[in-house]
mmCIF file of C-alpha atoms in Angstrom:
data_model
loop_
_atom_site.group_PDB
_atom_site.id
_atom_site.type_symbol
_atom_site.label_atom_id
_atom_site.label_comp_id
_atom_site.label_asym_id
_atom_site.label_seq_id
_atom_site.Cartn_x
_atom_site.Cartn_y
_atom_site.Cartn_z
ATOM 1 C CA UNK A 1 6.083 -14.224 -31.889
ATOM 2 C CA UNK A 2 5.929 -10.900 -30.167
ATOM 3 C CA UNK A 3 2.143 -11.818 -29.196
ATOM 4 C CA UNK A 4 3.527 -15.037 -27.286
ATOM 5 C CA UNK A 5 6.329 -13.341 -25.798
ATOM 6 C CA UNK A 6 3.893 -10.707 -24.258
ATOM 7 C CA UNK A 7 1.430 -12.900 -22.986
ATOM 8 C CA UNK A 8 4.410 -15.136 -21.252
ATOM 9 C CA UNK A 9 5.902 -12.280 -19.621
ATOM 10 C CA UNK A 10 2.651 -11.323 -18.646
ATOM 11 C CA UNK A 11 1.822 -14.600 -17.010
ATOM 12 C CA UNK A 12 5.487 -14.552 -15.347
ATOM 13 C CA UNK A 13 4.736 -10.773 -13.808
ATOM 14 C CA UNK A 14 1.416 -12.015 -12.415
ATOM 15 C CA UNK A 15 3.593 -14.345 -10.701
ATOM 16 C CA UNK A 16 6.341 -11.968 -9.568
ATOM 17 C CA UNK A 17 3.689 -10.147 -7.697
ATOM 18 C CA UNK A 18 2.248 -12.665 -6.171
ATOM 19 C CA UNK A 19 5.761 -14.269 -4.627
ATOM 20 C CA UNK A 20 6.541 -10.478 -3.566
ATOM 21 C CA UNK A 21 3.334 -10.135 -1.758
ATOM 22 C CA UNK A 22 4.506 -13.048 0.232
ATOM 23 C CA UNK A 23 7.641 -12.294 0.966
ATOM 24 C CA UNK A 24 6.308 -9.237 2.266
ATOM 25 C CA UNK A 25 4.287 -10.430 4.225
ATOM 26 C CA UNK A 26 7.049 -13.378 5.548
ATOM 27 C CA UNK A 27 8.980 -10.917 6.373
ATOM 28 C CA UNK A 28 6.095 -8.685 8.560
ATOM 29 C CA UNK A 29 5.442 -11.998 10.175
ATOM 30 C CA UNK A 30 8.925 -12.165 11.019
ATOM 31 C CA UNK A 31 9.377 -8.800 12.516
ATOM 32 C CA UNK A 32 6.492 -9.027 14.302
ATOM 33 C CA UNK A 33 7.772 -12.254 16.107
ATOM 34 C CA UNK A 34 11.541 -11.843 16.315
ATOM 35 C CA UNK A 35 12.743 -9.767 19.378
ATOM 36 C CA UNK A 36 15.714 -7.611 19.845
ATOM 37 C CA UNK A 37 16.194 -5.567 22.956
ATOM 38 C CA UNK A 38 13.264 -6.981 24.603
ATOM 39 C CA UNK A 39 11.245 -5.607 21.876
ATOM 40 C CA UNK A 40 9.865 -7.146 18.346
ATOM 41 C CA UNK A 41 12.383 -6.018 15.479
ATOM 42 C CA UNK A 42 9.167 -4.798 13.529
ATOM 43 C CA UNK A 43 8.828 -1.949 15.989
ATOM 44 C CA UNK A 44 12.088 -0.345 14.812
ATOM 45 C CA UNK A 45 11.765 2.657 12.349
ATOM 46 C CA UNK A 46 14.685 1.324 10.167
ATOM 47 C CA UNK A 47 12.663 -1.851 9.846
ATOM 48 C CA UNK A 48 9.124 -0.457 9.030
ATOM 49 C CA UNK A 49 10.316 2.208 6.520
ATOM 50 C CA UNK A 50 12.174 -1.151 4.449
ATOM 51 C CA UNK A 51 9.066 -3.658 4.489
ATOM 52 C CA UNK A 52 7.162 0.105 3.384
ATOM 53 C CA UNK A 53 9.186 0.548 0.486
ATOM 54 C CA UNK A 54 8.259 -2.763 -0.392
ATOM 55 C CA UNK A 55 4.574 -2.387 0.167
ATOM 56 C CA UNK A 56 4.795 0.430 -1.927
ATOM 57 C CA UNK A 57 6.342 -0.708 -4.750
ATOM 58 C CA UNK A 58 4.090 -3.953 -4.889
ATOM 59 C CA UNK A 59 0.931 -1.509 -4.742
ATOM 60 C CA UNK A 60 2.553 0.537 -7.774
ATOM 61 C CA UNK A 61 2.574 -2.873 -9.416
ATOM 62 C CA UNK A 62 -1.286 -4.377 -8.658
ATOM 63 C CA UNK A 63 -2.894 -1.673 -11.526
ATOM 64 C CA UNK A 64 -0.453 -2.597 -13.942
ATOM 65 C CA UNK A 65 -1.396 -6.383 -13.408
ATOM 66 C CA UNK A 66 -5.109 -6.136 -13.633
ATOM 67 C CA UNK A 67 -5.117 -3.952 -16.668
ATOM 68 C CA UNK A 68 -5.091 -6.071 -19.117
ATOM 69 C CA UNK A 69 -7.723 -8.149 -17.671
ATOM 70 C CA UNK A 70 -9.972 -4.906 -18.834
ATOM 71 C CA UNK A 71 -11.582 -4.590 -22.360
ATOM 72 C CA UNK A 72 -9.947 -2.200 -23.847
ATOM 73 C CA UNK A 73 -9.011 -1.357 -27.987
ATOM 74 C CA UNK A 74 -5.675 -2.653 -28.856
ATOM 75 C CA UNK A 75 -3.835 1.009 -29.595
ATOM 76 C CA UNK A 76 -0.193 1.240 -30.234
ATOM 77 C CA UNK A 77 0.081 3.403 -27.017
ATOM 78 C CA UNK A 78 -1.516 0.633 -24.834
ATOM 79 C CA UNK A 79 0.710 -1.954 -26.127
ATOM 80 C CA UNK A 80 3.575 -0.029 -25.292
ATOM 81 C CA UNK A 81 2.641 0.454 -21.606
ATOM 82 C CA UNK A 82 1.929 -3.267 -21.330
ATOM 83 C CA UNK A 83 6.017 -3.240 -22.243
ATOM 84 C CA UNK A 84 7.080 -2.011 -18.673
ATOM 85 C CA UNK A 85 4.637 -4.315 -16.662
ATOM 86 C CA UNK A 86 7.251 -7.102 -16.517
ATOM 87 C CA UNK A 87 10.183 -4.770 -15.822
ATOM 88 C CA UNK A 88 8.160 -3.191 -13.093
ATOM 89 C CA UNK A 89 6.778 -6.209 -11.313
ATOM 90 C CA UNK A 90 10.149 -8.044 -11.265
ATOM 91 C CA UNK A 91 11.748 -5.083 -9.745
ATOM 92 C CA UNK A 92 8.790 -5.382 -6.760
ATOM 93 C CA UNK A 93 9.673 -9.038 -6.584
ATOM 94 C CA UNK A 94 12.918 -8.183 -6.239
ATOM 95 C CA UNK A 95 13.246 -5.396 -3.230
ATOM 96 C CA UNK A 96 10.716 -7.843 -1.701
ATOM 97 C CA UNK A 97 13.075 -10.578 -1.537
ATOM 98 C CA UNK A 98 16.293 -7.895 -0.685
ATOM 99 C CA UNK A 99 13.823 -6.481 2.428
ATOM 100 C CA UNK A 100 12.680 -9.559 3.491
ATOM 101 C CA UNK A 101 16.223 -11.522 3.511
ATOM 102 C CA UNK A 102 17.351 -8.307 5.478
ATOM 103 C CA UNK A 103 14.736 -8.243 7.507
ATOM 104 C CA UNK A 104 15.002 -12.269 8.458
ATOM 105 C CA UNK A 105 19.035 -11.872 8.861
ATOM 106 C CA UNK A 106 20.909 -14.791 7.752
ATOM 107 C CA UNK A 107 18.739 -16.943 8.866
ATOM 108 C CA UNK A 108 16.562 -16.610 5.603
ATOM 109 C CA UNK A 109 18.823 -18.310 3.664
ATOM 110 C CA UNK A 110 18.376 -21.029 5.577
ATOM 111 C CA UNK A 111 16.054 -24.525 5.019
ATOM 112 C CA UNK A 112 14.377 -23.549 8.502
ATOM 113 C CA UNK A 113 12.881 -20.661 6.750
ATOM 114 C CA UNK A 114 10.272 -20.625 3.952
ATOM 115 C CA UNK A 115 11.509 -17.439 2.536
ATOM 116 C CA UNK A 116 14.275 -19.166 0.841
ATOM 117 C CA UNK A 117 11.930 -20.978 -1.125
ATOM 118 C CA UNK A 118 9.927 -17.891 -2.384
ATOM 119 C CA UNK A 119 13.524 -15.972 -2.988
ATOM 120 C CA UNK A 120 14.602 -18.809 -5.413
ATOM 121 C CA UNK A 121 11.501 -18.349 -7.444
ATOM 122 C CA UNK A 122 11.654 -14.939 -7.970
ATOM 123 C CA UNK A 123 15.406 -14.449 -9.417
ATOM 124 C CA UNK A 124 14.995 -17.707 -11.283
ATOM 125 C CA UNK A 125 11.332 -15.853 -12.532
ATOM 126 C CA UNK A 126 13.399 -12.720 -13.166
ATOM 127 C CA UNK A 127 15.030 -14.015 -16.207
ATOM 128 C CA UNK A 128 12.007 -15.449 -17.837
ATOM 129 C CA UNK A 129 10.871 -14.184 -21.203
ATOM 130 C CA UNK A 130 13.263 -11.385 -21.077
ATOM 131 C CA UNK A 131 14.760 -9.606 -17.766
ATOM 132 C CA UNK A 132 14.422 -6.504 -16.618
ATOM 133 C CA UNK A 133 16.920 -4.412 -18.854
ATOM 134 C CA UNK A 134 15.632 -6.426 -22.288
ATOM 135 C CA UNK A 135 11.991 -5.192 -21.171
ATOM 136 C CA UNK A 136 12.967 -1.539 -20.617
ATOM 137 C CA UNK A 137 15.518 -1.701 -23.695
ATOM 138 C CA UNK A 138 11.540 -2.791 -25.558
ATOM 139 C CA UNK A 139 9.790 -0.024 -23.899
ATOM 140 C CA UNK A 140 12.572 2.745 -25.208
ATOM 141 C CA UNK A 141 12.328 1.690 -28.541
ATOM 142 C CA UNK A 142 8.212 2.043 -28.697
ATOM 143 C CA UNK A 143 8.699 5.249 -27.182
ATOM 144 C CA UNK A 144 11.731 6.689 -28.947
ATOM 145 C CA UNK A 145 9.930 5.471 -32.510
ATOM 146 C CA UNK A 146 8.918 7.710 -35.460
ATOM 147 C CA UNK A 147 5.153 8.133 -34.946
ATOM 148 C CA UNK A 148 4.942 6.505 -31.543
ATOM 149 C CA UNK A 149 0.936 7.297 -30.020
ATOM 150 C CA UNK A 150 1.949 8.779 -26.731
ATOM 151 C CA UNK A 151 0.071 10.623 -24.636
ATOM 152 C CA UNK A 152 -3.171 10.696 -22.713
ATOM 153 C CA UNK A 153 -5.675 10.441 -25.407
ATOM 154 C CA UNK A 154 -4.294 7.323 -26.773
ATOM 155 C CA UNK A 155 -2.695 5.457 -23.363
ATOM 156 C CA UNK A 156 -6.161 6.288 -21.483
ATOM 157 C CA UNK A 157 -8.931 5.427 -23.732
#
């Protein structure tokens, strides 16, 4: 059962990433075209450093994805890391959606915008196959266990 839970979670983080790429980049499209004081929103520092944070958190979450894709010897220790890919790609999903709703003002919400559609995907995603606290609650209990393989001979192989 644990094997089918994995691979679902997996399959629903592959998808997390995916709508918070998008989102991201709904919301750069936005900035870009939306003017404020004769000048496009995207050029304000307070903007760029929120759609950043997103960027970066969604880059932190592309290895994560592709590694299982890789061959790779099933140790405990790699197992364990494949724990936290859920938790970690929902949580890029969503700041993406947070940024981008802030970013598009009230008017995201709205049916005139597509981000709406992309928000209401990722928080109903977030719950699937376990949310974010039931996957970290999973990866404390792999690490805090007797005998756990940690460290980088057995996570890196």
């Amino acid at each position: 059962m644990e094997g089918v839970l994995n691979r679902a979670a997996l399959a629903v983080s592959a998808q997390q990433l995916g709508l918070a790429q998008r989102m991201l980049d709904l919301g750069i499209d936005h900035s870009a075209q939306r003017k404020q004081f004769g000048k496009p929103i995207g050029s304000f520092q307070a903007v760029k450093h929120q759609l950043a944070d997103v960027a970066v958190k969604i880059e932190f979450a592309k290895p994560v994805c592709s590694a299982p894709l890789r061959p790779h010897h099933q140790s405990a220790a790699r197992r364990g890391a494949r724990l936290s890919r859920q938790a970690r790609r929902c949580e890029a999903a969503w700041l993406s959606a947070r940024r981008s709703m802030q970013v598009h003002g009230a008017m995201g919400y709205t049916w005139e915008a597509d981000l709406q559609m992309f928000m209401k995907r990722a928080w109903a995603l977030d719950a699937a196959w376990g949310d974010r606290a039931y996957h970290k609650t999973r990866v404390a209990k792999f690490i805090f266990a007797e005998g756990a393989e940690l460290g980088p001979g057995d996570t890196f192989n």
